[in-house]
Amino acid sequence: MNLEQISTFLTVYQSGSYKKAAELLYLPQPTVSHRINQLEKELGKSLLIRGKGKVRLTEEGKAFLPYARRILGTLKEGQEAVERVGEGLKGKLSIGCNNSFAAYILPDVMESFSKDYPHVSIKVYTYASSELVRLMKNQHFQLGITRYTSNDSNLTYRPVLSEKAMLFVSPEHRFAKRKSVTLEEILQEPILTYPKETQYRNMIDVTLNQFNLTYQAKLETNNLQLIKHFLKRNAGVFLSGSAYMLQEINDKELVQLEIEDNPFPLSQVFVTYRENELHSLDYLFIKHFEDRINWKPQTSAALAAFHKTGAS
C-alpha cells in the first residue's frame, strides 16, 4: 500500500468514475485501475463498485474512506508545517457551525487557537446543519463543523469526534443515583427534545420506530440553553452526546447515565471542507480543533471506544 494508491482511491470516489479520475490525475485509465486493484489486493477486500452511474463504495470502502483521508491529510499537514517553520502565521479563517456548537464547544477551541496564533482573525457563521452543507458548496466559508455528512463529491468530511447517546437528568431526578437506565424507563419520563425537522430528532425517532416504541415530547425546541434550563429544574430528561453537556456535568448541575442495550447510532462531529481549496491555515485549525475536542476526558474516552469497536 502506498500514497499513490490511496490518493487514486480518493480521486476515483470523489470524481465518481475511473475516467474522470484519470483526467484529474493526468494518468492513463489502466494505470488508475491498476492502482485500485493493487490497493484492494493488499487489503484483501473490494473497495469500489463499478456499474451504471457513479462509482460506489463497498461497505469495506466506506470503512476505509476516513482513514485514507486522514493519511493524506496528515501528510499534507506535515508538508505545511515544514513550510511554516520560521514564519509568523497570519490570515483569515471563516467557519460555519450550528448554534449549539458555537455556544458550547467552539469557544474553548477558538480561545486556545487565538492564544497560539494571535494574528489570525476568525469569522463564525451559525446555521442549521442542512444549510451548512449548501453554504459550503457556495463557498460562503472555508470550514464547516457539522454532525452530518452529504453525498456531495466536492466536499470532504473529516471525523473529529464520535460519542454515544447518553441520558441527562437533574441531580434531583429519581434516576440520578443510578449508573444506567433502560430505554423503556426513559420513555415513561417527560422528554425534552429537538423539533421534528432536525436531523438529531429524526435519528431518535427512526431508532425508536424500529422497536415500535413511542413517546410524548414535553418540550420541543432547537434552543439547547432552554433545554438545559428545564433539565436543571427536573422538568424532564434529555438524550444527547456528552460534548454539549460537559460544563454542566463538571459543575454537577446535571447527571449523565448510560442507556442499557443502547440502540442509538454513535453521534459524530465532522469538519467539512473543499479538498482542492484547503490551505495551511485551514489544516492548522482542523488539527488544533481535533486535538482540543479530544483532550477532554469524556470525549476522548468515547472516541477511543469508537475506534476500538470500529477496528474489530
Coordinates of N, CA, C and O in Angstrom, one line a residue, residues 193-202 205 215 217 220:
T193 N -36.7 17.6 24.0 CA -36.0 17.2 22.7 C -36.0 18.3 21.7 O -36.6 19.3 21.9
Y194 N -35.3 18.0 20.6 CA -35.3 19.0 19.5 C -36.5 18.8 18.6 O -37.2 17.8 18.7
P195 N -36.8 19.8 17.8 CA -38.0 19.7 16.9 C -37.9 18.6 15.9 O -36.8 18.1 15.6
K196 N -39.0 18.1 15.3 CA -39.0 17.0 14.4 C -38.2 17.3 13.1 O -37.8 16.3 12.5
E197 N -38.1 18.5 12.7 CA -37.4 18.8 11.5 C -35.9 18.7 11.6 O -35.2 18.8 10.6
T198 N -35.4 18.5 12.8 CA -33.9 18.4 13.0 C -33.5 17.0 12.8 O -34.2 16.0 13.0
Q199 N -32.2 16.9 12.3 CA -31.7 15.5 12.0 C -31.4 14.7 13.2 O -31.6 13.5 13.2
Y200 N -31.1 15.3 14.3 CA -30.8 14.6 15.6 C -32.2 14.0 16.1 O -32.2 12.8 16.5
R201 N -33.2 14.7 16.0 CA -34.5 14.2 16.4 C -35.0 13.1 15.5 O -35.5 12.1 15.9
N202 N -34.7 13.3 14.2 CA -35.1 12.2 13.3 C -34.3 10.9 13.6 O -34.9 9.8 13.5
D205 N -36.1 9.3 16.5 CA -37.4 8.7 16.1 C -37.3 7.5 15.2 O -38.0 6.5 15.4
Y215 N -43.2 7.9 22.3 CA -43.0 8.7 23.4 C -43.8 10.0 23.2 O -44.1 10.3 22.0
A217 N -43.3 14.0 23.6 CA -42.4 15.1 23.9 C -43.0 16.2 24.8 O -44.1 16.7 24.4
E220 N -40.3 20.8 22.9 CA -39.6 20.7 21.7 C -39.0 22.1 21.3 O -39.7 23.0 21.2

